[in-house]
Amino acid sequence: MTELLQKVRVIDPVSEIDELFDVLIADGYIKEVASHIADIHPNTQIRDCQGLVLGPGLVDLYSHSGEPGFEERETLLSFLHAATAGGFTRVSILPDTSPAIDNPALVTQLQEKRRGEMKEIREKKKINLSFPVSPATPASRLPLLNIWGAITLDVAGNQMTELADLASAGVVGFSDGKPFENLALVRRVLEYLQPLGKPVAFWPSDRQLTANGVMREGPDALRFGLPPIPASAETTAIAAMLELVAAIGTPVHIMRVSTSRSVELIASAKVAGLPITASTTWMHLLLDTKAVKSYHTSLHLDPPLGNPRDVAALRAGVRAGVIDAIAIDHTPYSYEEKVQAFAEAPPGAIGLELALPLLWQYLVETEEFTALELWRALSTSPAKCLGQEVSAILPHQPAELTLFDPQQIWKVERKSLYTLSQNTPWLGQELKGHVVQTWC
């Protein structure tokens, strides 16, 4: 099928472009990009895209799939459809499933399941290609599935997996998605991973300092009567990780950065030439400790939401490139699991379908971020952290794209979401901004 998108706002972090263009797409490739395209085939589907945004497909660095083991929270298919509905053309799942993704067989099984779903879509033609995408008309293609291979067996932090075998099976990189308490093991992992050339991601967090805390230490924690977590629970662990990277030299990605001091430590390490990248999550850019006043259990996150100073530093860090990427860290839980007291509920929230609209509304429309800065942190930069590239929006390049309507109003409710879980503080609210289509 040949499609002509007329007068669409093209945001391309690769080419540093934010301009209005006509874009011609055919057979999975961009055929032409110009201020006006008049010479087209009679069967071309023409779409008026005034007011819409076209950018590279979004890339999620890490999120959680319920499958295998917790399918009541999320199946692989619902996860992939939720990602597509949120504008993501590549997603990366963490290995903390049940069983954990700590062996090549499970990596192969999950990839084969995705391929099987794609085959079923094509053969049964069960997908309606009409605009706009909605739960009644899901996307015609599923995003690329990246899989993080576990560093340790059963992500327990004790015994290393067969890292080379997992690398051969096609994992995108290695992570447990959980804090490590044994720094000697971390050092050994960095030594073993050096020749494999795969990304490795760590979540630095000192669990002894975290203890039973559920909220960032500060005046709001005292006001709300919730057990605090000191910023040092993160910063001391990051400092130790940076020392190991300096000693071993293996590149490392630092996950879930949430404090202002962490941003300072990472900035200094980058100036010193350490081979590190870093990410924060979308909710840590949007909300601070004051939001916890509602005691909504979907605001119980780990690491916790930061103080206002933390949020300001994280936003500045993303804009400056100190924090390379924005991760979604989509963490689905069932209604029953989340209906508990704030401190007792498991930490985490969904986000694949919500992140782009909310980040755009609160960062781009307020002019705190440029559209290019936000799109870069959600697409090309996370891809680089994974050792991947994203193509520019130019002729002859693959059409891996996301079309977004920043003005469309929609309500966050069960019938408007693909994800099987509803653990989000925005449930029942109207949002502005919705993905129209992806190409991948």
mmCIF file with all atom_site columns, N, CA and C in Angstrom, residues 233-290:
data_model
loop_
_atom_site.group_PDB
_atom_site.id
_atom_site.type_symbol
_atom_site.label_atom_id
_atom_site.label_alt_id
_atom_site.label_comp_id
_atom_site.label_asym_id
_atom_site.label_entity_id
_atom_site.label_seq_id
_atom_site.pdbx_PDB_ins_code
_atom_site.Cartn_x
_atom_site.Cartn_y
_atom_site.Cartn_z
_atom_site.occupancy
_atom_site.B_iso_or_equiv
_atom_site.pdbx_formal_charge
_atom_site.auth_seq_id
_atom_site.auth_comp_id
_atom_site.auth_asym_id
_atom_site.auth_atom_id
_atom_site.pdbx_PDB_model_num
ATOM 1   N N  . ALA A 1 233 ? 20.435 5.929  49.367 1.00 0.00 ? 233 ALA A N  1
ATOM 2   C CA . ALA A 1 233 ? 20.214 4.534  48.970 1.00 0.00 ? 233 ALA A CA 1
ATOM 3   C C  . ALA A 1 233 ? 20.544 4.347  47.494 1.00 0.00 ? 233 ALA A C  1
ATOM 4   N N  . GLU A 1 234 ? 20.331 5.383  46.708 1.00 0.00 ? 234 GLU A N  1
ATOM 5   C CA . GLU A 1 234 ? 20.663 5.332  45.281 1.00 0.00 ? 234 GLU A CA 1
ATOM 6   C C  . GLU A 1 234 ? 22.072 5.837  45.007 1.00 0.00 ? 234 GLU A C  1
ATOM 7   N N  . THR A 1 235 ? 22.430 6.951  45.621 1.00 0.00 ? 235 THR A N  1
ATOM 8   C CA . THR A 1 235 ? 23.688 7.594  45.243 1.00 0.00 ? 235 THR A CA 1
ATOM 9   C C  . THR A 1 235 ? 24.912 6.792  45.676 1.00 0.00 ? 235 THR A C  1
ATOM 10  N N  . THR A 1 236 ? 24.854 6.152  46.834 1.00 0.00 ? 236 THR A N  1
ATOM 11  C CA . THR A 1 236 ? 25.995 5.333  47.248 1.00 0.00 ? 236 THR A CA 1
ATOM 12  C C  . THR A 1 236 ? 26.181 4.139  46.321 1.00 0.00 ? 236 THR A C  1
ATOM 13  N N  . ALA A 1 237 ? 25.064 3.569  45.869 1.00 0.00 ? 237 ALA A N  1
ATOM 14  C CA . ALA A 1 237 ? 25.147 2.431  44.955 1.00 0.00 ? 237 ALA A CA 1
ATOM 15  C C  . ALA A 1 237 ? 25.664 2.870  43.582 1.00 0.00 ? 237 ALA A C  1
ATOM 16  N N  . ILE A 1 238 ? 25.258 4.053  43.136 1.00 0.00 ? 238 ILE A N  1
ATOM 17  C CA . ILE A 1 238 ? 25.771 4.567  41.861 1.00 0.00 ? 238 ILE A CA 1
ATOM 18  C C  . ILE A 1 238 ? 27.267 4.852  41.975 1.00 0.00 ? 238 ILE A C  1
ATOM 19  N N  . ALA A 1 239 ? 27.683 5.443  43.084 1.00 0.00 ? 239 ALA A N  1
ATOM 20  C CA . ALA A 1 239 ? 29.108 5.739  43.266 1.00 0.00 ? 239 ALA A CA 1
ATOM 21  C C  . ALA A 1 239 ? 29.943 4.454  43.220 1.00 0.00 ? 239 ALA A C  1
ATOM 22  N N  . ALA A 1 240 ? 29.448 3.394  43.861 1.00 0.00 ? 240 ALA A N  1
ATOM 23  C CA . ALA A 1 240 ? 30.166 2.114  43.825 1.00 0.00 ? 240 ALA A CA 1
ATOM 24  C C  . ALA A 1 240 ? 30.205 1.544  42.414 1.00 0.00 ? 240 ALA A C  1
ATOM 25  N N  . MET A 1 241 ? 29.099 1.646  41.694 1.00 0.00 ? 241 MET A N  1
ATOM 26  C CA . MET A 1 241 ? 29.046 1.145  40.319 1.00 0.00 ? 241 MET A CA 1
ATOM 27  C C  . MET A 1 241 ? 30.030 1.900  39.436 1.00 0.00 ? 241 MET A C  1
ATOM 28  N N  . LEU A 1 242 ? 30.105 3.207  39.606 1.00 0.00 ? 242 LEU A N  1
ATOM 29  C CA . LEU A 1 242 ? 31.024 4.005  38.793 1.00 0.00 ? 242 LEU A CA 1
ATOM 30  C C  . LEU A 1 242 ? 32.481 3.634  39.070 1.00 0.00 ? 242 LEU A C  1
ATOM 31  N N  . GLU A 1 243 ? 32.791 3.319  40.318 1.00 0.00 ? 243 GLU A N  1
ATOM 32  C CA . GLU A 1 243 ? 34.156 2.894  40.642 1.00 0.00 ? 243 GLU A CA 1
ATOM 33  C C  . GLU A 1 243 ? 34.497 1.579  39.943 1.00 0.00 ? 243 GLU A C  1
ATOM 34  N N  . LEU A 1 244 ? 33.533 0.666  39.880 1.00 0.00 ? 244 LEU A N  1
ATOM 35  C CA . LEU A 1 244 ? 33.774 -0.612 39.200 1.00 0.00 ? 244 LEU A CA 1
ATOM 36  C C  . LEU A 1 244 ? 33.941 -0.407 37.699 1.00 0.00 ? 244 LEU A C  1
ATOM 37  N N  . VAL A 1 245 ? 33.132 0.463  37.118 1.00 0.00 ? 245 VAL A N  1
ATOM 38  C CA . VAL A 1 245 ? 33.256 0.742  35.684 1.00 0.00 ? 245 VAL A CA 1
ATOM 39  C C  . VAL A 1 245 ? 34.629 1.358  35.395 1.00 0.00 ? 245 VAL A C  1
ATOM 40  N N  . ALA A 1 246 ? 35.070 2.257  36.270 1.00 0.00 ? 246 ALA A N  1
ATOM 41  C CA . ALA A 1 246 ? 36.386 2.877  36.079 1.00 0.00 ? 246 ALA A CA 1
ATOM 42  C C  . ALA A 1 246 ? 37.498 1.838  36.159 1.00 0.00 ? 246 ALA A C  1
ATOM 43  N N  . ALA A 1 247 ? 37.315 0.851  37.018 1.00 0.00 ? 247 ALA A N  1
ATOM 44  C CA . ALA A 1 247 ? 38.347 -0.161 37.201 1.00 0.00 ? 247 ALA A CA 1
ATOM 45  C C  . ALA A 1 247 ? 38.367 -1.196 36.083 1.00 0.00 ? 247 ALA A C  1
ATOM 46  N N  . ILE A 1 248 ? 37.183 -1.614 35.610 1.00 0.00 ? 248 ILE A N  1
ATOM 47  C CA . ILE A 1 248 ? 37.087 -2.711 34.634 1.00 0.00 ? 248 ILE A CA 1
ATOM 48  C C  . ILE A 1 248 ? 37.014 -2.200 33.204 1.00 0.00 ? 248 ILE A C  1
ATOM 49  N N  . GLY A 1 249 ? 36.289 -1.082 32.988 1.00 0.00 ? 249 GLY A N  1
ATOM 50  C CA . GLY A 1 249 ? 36.198 -0.505 31.650 1.00 0.00 ? 249 GLY A CA 1
ATOM 51  C C  . GLY A 1 249 ? 35.039 -1.007 30.813 1.00 0.00 ? 249 GLY A C  1
ATOM 52  N N  . THR A 1 250 ? 34.218 -1.915 31.348 1.00 0.00 ? 250 THR A N  1
ATOM 53  C CA . THR A 1 250 ? 33.065 -2.410 30.592 1.00 0.00 ? 250 THR A CA 1
ATOM 54  C C  . THR A 1 250 ? 31.961 -1.354 30.584 1.00 0.00 ? 250 THR A C  1
ATOM 55  N N  . PRO A 1 251 ? 31.403 -1.015 29.426 1.00 0.00 ? 251 PRO A N  1
ATOM 56  C CA . PRO A 1 251 ? 30.300 -0.043 29.380 1.00 0.00 ? 251 PRO A CA 1
ATOM 57  C C  . PRO A 1 251 ? 29.091 -0.540 30.163 1.00 0.00 ? 251 PRO A C  1
ATOM 58  N N  . VAL A 1 252 ? 28.433 0.377  30.853 1.00 0.00 ? 252 VAL A N  1
ATOM 59  C CA . VAL A 1 252 ? 27.294 0.040  31.705 1.00 0.00 ? 252 VAL A CA 1
ATOM 60  C C  . VAL A 1 252 ? 26.177 1.053  31.494 1.00 0.00 ? 252 VAL A C  1
ATOM 61  N N  . HIS A 1 253 ? 24.944 0.549  31.511 1.00 0.00 ? 253 HIS A N  1
ATOM 62  C CA . HIS A 1 253 ? 23.783 1.443  31.518 1.00 0.00 ? 253 HIS A CA 1
ATOM 63  C C  . HIS A 1 253 ? 23.220 1.484  32.932 1.00 0.00 ? 253 HIS A C  1
ATOM 64  N N  . ILE A 1 254 ? 22.995 2.690  33.445 1.00 0.00 ? 254 ILE A N  1
ATOM 65  C CA . ILE A 1 254 ? 22.449 2.874  34.786 1.00 0.00 ? 254 ILE A CA 1
ATOM 66  C C  . ILE A 1 254 ? 20.959 3.155  34.676 1.00 0.00 ? 254 ILE A C  1
ATOM 67  N N  . MET A 1 255 ? 20.158 2.258  35.241 1.00 0.00 ? 255 MET A N  1
ATOM 68  C CA . MET A 1 255 ? 18.706 2.319  35.144 1.00 0.00 ? 255 MET A CA 1
ATOM 69  C C  . MET A 1 255 ? 18.103 3.155  36.285 1.00 0.00 ? 255 MET A C  1
ATOM 70  N N  . ARG A 1 256 ? 16.915 3.684  36.017 1.00 0.00 ? 256 ARG A N  1
ATOM 71  C CA . ARG A 1 256 ? 16.026 4.222  37.066 1.00 0.00 ? 256 ARG A CA 1
ATOM 72  C C  . ARG A 1 256 ? 16.675 5.295  37.924 1.00 0.00 ? 256 ARG A C  1
ATOM 73  N N  . VAL A 1 257 ? 17.375 6.212  37.304 1.00 0.00 ? 257 VAL A N  1
ATOM 74  C CA . VAL A 1 257 ? 17.965 7.338  38.031 1.00 0.00 ? 257 VAL A CA 1
ATOM 75  C C  . VAL A 1 257 ? 16.830 8.224  38.552 1.00 0.00 ? 257 VAL A C  1
ATOM 76  N N  . SER A 1 258 ? 16.899 8.610  39.841 1.00 0.00 ? 258 SER A N  1
ATOM 77  C CA . SER A 1 258 ? 15.747 9.323  40.410 1.00 0.00 ? 258 SER A CA 1
ATOM 78  C C  . SER A 1 258 ? 16.110 10.480 41.327 1.00 0.00 ? 258 SER A C  1
ATOM 79  N N  . THR A 1 259 ? 17.395 10.778 41.546 1.00 0.00 ? 259 THR A N  1
ATOM 80  C CA . THR A 1 259 ? 17.752 11.855 42.468 1.00 0.00 ? 259 THR A CA 1
ATOM 81  C C  . THR A 1 259 ? 18.665 12.881 41.789 1.00 0.00 ? 259 THR A C  1
ATOM 82  N N  . SER A 1 260 ? 18.644 14.085 42.334 1.00 0.00 ? 260 SER A N  1
ATOM 83  C CA . SER A 1 260 ? 19.472 15.156 41.767 1.00 0.00 ? 260 SER A CA 1
ATOM 84  C C  . SER A 1 260 ? 20.952 14.850 41.947 1.00 0.00 ? 260 SER A C  1
ATOM 85  N N  . ARG A 1 261 ? 21.313 14.281 43.083 1.00 0.00 ? 261 ARG A N  1
ATOM 86  C CA . ARG A 1 261 ? 22.720 13.946 43.317 1.00 0.00 ? 261 ARG A CA 1
ATOM 87  C C  . ARG A 1 261 ? 23.189 12.874 42.345 1.00 0.00 ? 261 ARG A C  1
ATOM 88  N N  . SER A 1 262 ? 22.320 11.939 41.992 1.00 0.00 ? 262 SER A N  1
ATOM 89  C CA . SER A 1 262 ? 22.680 10.916 41.006 1.00 0.00 ? 262 SER A CA 1
ATOM 90  C C  . SER A 1 262 ? 23.020 11.559 39.667 1.00 0.00 ? 262 SER A C  1
ATOM 91  N N  . VAL A 1 263 ? 22.253 12.562 39.281 1.00 0.00 ? 263 VAL A N  1
ATOM 92  C CA . VAL A 1 263 ? 22.524 13.268 38.020 1.00 0.00 ? 263 VAL A CA 1
ATOM 93  C C  . VAL A 1 263 ? 23.910 13.901 38.071 1.00 0.00 ? 263 VAL A C  1
ATOM 94  N N  . GLU A 1 264 ? 24.259 14.493 39.215 1.00 0.00 ? 264 GLU A N  1
ATOM 95  C CA . GLU A 1 264 ? 25.593 15.097 39.367 1.00 0.00 ? 264 GLU A CA 1
ATOM 96  C C  . GLU A 1 264 ? 26.693 14.048 39.244 1.00 0.00 ? 264 GLU A C  1
ATOM 97  N N  . LEU A 1 265 ? 26.514 12.903 39.896 1.00 0.00 ? 265 LEU A N  1
ATOM 98  C CA . LEU A 1 265 ? 27.524 11.843 39.845 1.00 0.00 ? 265 LEU A CA 1
ATOM 99  C C  . LEU A 1 265 ? 27.717 11.334 38.414 1.00 0.00 ? 265 LEU A C  1
ATOM 100 N N  . ILE A 1 266 ? 26.616 11.150 37.700 1.00 0.00 ? 266 ILE A N  1
ATOM 101 C CA . ILE A 1 266 ? 26.691 10.642 36.325 1.00 0.00 ? 266 ILE A CA 1
ATOM 102 C C  . ILE A 1 266 ? 27.330 11.678 35.414 1.00 0.00 ? 266 ILE A C  1
ATOM 103 N N  . ALA A 1 267 ? 26.984 12.950 35.615 1.00 0.00 ? 267 ALA A N  1
ATOM 104 C CA . ALA A 1 267 ? 27.585 14.014 34.799 1.00 0.00 ? 267 ALA A CA 1
ATOM 105 C C  . ALA A 1 267 ? 29.097 14.044 34.987 1.00 0.00 ? 267 ALA A C  1
ATOM 106 N N  . SER A 1 268 ? 29.539 13.953 36.226 1.00 0.00 ? 268 SER A N  1
ATOM 107 C CA . SER A 1 268 ? 30.986 13.965 36.500 1.00 0.00 ? 268 SER A CA 1
ATOM 108 C C  . SER A 1 268 ? 31.674 12.750 35.893 1.00 0.00 ? 268 SER A C  1
ATOM 109 N N  . ALA A 1 269 ? 31.023 11.590 35.971 1.00 0.00 ? 269 ALA A N  1
ATOM 110 C CA . ALA A 1 269 ? 31.604 10.373 35.403 1.00 0.00 ? 269 ALA A CA 1
ATOM 111 C C  . ALA A 1 269 ? 31.738 10.473 33.893 1.00 0.00 ? 269 ALA A C  1
ATOM 112 N N  . LYS A 1 270 ? 30.748 11.083 33.256 1.00 0.00 ? 270 LYS A N  1
ATOM 113 C CA . LYS A 1 270 ? 30.822 11.240 31.797 1.00 0.00 ? 270 LYS A CA 1
ATOM 114 C C  . LYS A 1 270 ? 31.926 12.210 31.407 1.00 0.00 ? 270 LYS A C  1
ATOM 115 N N  . VAL A 1 271 ? 32.070 13.283 32.166 1.00 0.00 ? 271 VAL A N  1
ATOM 116 C CA . VAL A 1 271 ? 33.160 14.230 31.901 1.00 0.00 ? 271 VAL A CA 1
ATOM 117 C C  . VAL A 1 271 ? 34.512 13.539 32.034 1.00 0.00 ? 271 VAL A C  1
ATOM 118 N N  . ALA A 1 272 ? 34.594 12.596 32.977 1.00 0.00 ? 272 ALA A N  1
ATOM 119 C CA . ALA A 1 272 ? 35.838 11.850 33.190 1.00 0.00 ? 272 ALA A CA 1
ATOM 120 C C  . ALA A 1 272 ? 36.061 10.765 32.143 1.00 0.00 ? 272 ALA A C  1
ATOM 121 N N  . GLY A 1 273 ? 35.079 10.574 31.267 1.00 0.00 ? 273 GLY A N  1
ATOM 122 C CA . GLY A 1 273 ? 35.253 9.625  30.174 1.00 0.00 ? 273 GLY A CA 1
ATOM 123 C C  . GLY A 1 273 ? 34.812 8.211  30.460 1.00 0.00 ? 273 GLY A C  1
ATOM 124 N N  . LEU A 1 274 ? 34.075 7.988  31.544 1.00 0.00 ? 274 LEU A N  1
ATOM 125 C CA . LEU A 1 274 ? 33.598 6.632  31.825 1.00 0.00 ? 274 LEU A CA 1
ATOM 126 C C  . LEU A 1 274 ? 32.556 6.201  30.795 1.00 0.00 ? 274 LEU A C  1
ATOM 127 N N  . PRO A 1 275 ? 32.602 4.942  30.362 1.00 0.00 ? 275 PRO A N  1
ATOM 128 C CA . PRO A 1 275 ? 31.677 4.464  29.325 1.00 0.00 ? 275 PRO A CA 1
ATOM 129 C C  . PRO A 1 275 ? 30.315 4.092  29.920 1.00 0.00 ? 275 PRO A C  1
ATOM 130 N N  . ILE A 1 276 ? 29.533 5.103  30.247 1.00 0.00 ? 276 ILE A N  1
ATOM 131 C CA . ILE A 1 276 ? 28.225 4.861  30.859 1.00 0.00 ? 276 ILE A CA 1
ATOM 132 C C  . ILE A 1 276 ? 27.127 5.598  30.093 1.00 0.00 ? 276 ILE A C  1
ATOM 133 N N  . THR A 1 277 ? 25.934 5.033  30.159 1.00 0.00 ? 277 THR A N  1
ATOM 134 C CA . THR A 1 277 ? 24.715 5.726  29.758 1.00 0.00 ? 277 THR A CA 1
ATOM 135 C C  . THR A 1 277 ? 23.746 5.603  30.923 1.00 0.00 ? 277 THR A C  1
ATOM 136 N N  . ALA A 1 278 ? 22.672 6.395  30.887 1.00 0.00 ? 278 ALA A N  1
ATOM 137 C CA . ALA A 1 278 ? 21.750 6.400  32.015 1.00 0.00 ? 278 ALA A CA 1
ATOM 138 C C  . ALA A 1 278 ? 20.342 6.721  31.543 1.00 0.00 ? 278 ALA A C  1
ATOM 139 N N  . SER A 1 279 ? 19.385 6.269  32.338 1.00 0.00 ? 279 SER A N  1
ATOM 140 C CA . SER A 1 279 ? 17.977 6.552  32.024 1.00 0.00 ? 279 SER A CA 1
ATOM 141 C C  . SER A 1 279 ? 17.205 6.814  33.301 1.00 0.00 ? 279 SER A C  1
ATOM 142 N N  . THR A 1 280 ? 16.148 7.569  33.158 1.00 0.00 ? 280 THR A N  1
ATOM 143 C CA . THR A 1 280 ? 15.150 7.734  34.199 1.00 0.00 ? 280 THR A CA 1
ATOM 144 C C  . THR A 1 280 ? 13.828 7.277  33.621 1.00 0.00 ? 280 THR A C  1
ATOM 145 N N  . THR A 1 281 ? 12.798 7.195  34.438 1.00 0.00 ? 281 THR A N  1
ATOM 146 C CA . THR A 1 281 ? 11.508 6.773  33.903 1.00 0.00 ? 281 THR A CA 1
ATOM 147 C C  . THR A 1 281 ? 10.602 7.977  33.709 1.00 0.00 ? 281 THR A C  1
ATOM 148 N N  . TRP A 1 282 ? 9.615  7.781  32.870 1.00 0.00 ? 282 TRP A N  1
ATOM 149 C CA . TRP A 1 282 ? 8.736  8.899  32.485 1.00 0.00 ? 282 TRP A CA 1
ATOM 150 C C  . TRP A 1 282 ? 7.991  9.485  33.684 1.00 0.00 ? 282 TRP A C  1
ATOM 151 N N  . MET A 1 283 ? 7.572  8.645  34.639 1.00 0.00 ? 283 MET A N  1
ATOM 152 C CA . MET A 1 283 ? 6.821  9.164  35.781 1.00 0.00 ? 283 MET A CA 1
ATOM 153 C C  . MET A 1 283 ? 7.700  9.982  36.712 1.00 0.00 ? 283 MET A C  1
ATOM 154 N N  . HIS A 1 284 ? 8.991  9.662  36.773 1.00 0.00 ? 284 HIS A N  1
ATOM 155 C CA . HIS A 1 284 ? 9.901  10.450 37.604 1.00 0.00 ? 284 HIS A CA 1
ATOM 156 C C  . HIS A 1 284 ? 10.163 11.833 37.005 1.00 0.00 ? 284 HIS A C  1
ATOM 157 N N  . LEU A 1 285 ? 9.859  12.012 35.728 1.00 0.00 ? 285 LEU A N  1
ATOM 158 C CA . LEU A 1 285 ? 9.965  13.332 35.100 1.00 0.00 ? 285 LEU A CA 1
ATOM 159 C C  . LEU A 1 285 ? 8.706  14.160 35.280 1.00 0.00 ? 285 LEU A C  1
ATOM 160 N N  . LEU A 1 286 ? 7.591  13.508 35.531 1.00 0.00 ? 286 LEU A N  1
ATOM 161 C CA . LEU A 1 286 ? 6.306  14.214 35.580 1.00 0.00 ? 286 LEU A CA 1
ATOM 162 C C  . LEU A 1 286 ? 5.844  14.551 36.985 1.00 0.00 ? 286 LEU A C  1
ATOM 163 N N  . LEU A 1 287 ? 6.081  13.670 37.933 1.00 0.00 ? 287 LEU A N  1
ATOM 164 C CA . LEU A 1 287 ? 5.488  13.815 39.264 1.00 0.00 ? 287 LEU A CA 1
ATOM 165 C C  . LEU A 1 287 ? 6.565  13.867 40.341 1.00 0.00 ? 287 LEU A C  1
ATOM 166 N N  . ASP A 1 288 ? 6.235  14.542 41.452 1.00 0.00 ? 288 ASP A N  1
ATOM 167 C CA . ASP A 1 288 ? 7.132  14.545 42.600 1.00 0.00 ? 288 ASP A CA 1
ATOM 168 C C  . ASP A 1 288 ? 6.387  14.060 43.838 1.00 0.00 ? 288 ASP A C  1
ATOM 169 N N  . THR A 1 289 ? 7.032  14.170 44.974 1.00 0.00 ? 289 THR A N  1
ATOM 170 C CA . THR A 1 289 ? 6.486  13.605 46.207 1.00 0.00 ? 289 THR A CA 1
ATOM 171 C C  . THR A 1 289 ? 5.137  14.190 46.598 1.00 0.00 ? 289 THR A C  1
ATOM 172 N N  . LYS A 1 290 ? 4.847  15.404 46.162 1.00 0.00 ? 290 LYS A N  1
ATOM 173 C CA . LYS A 1 290 ? 3.559  16.007 46.515 1.00 0.00 ? 290 LYS A CA 1
ATOM 174 C C  . LYS A 1 290 ? 2.383  15.201 45.975 1.00 0.00 ? 290 LYS A C  1
#
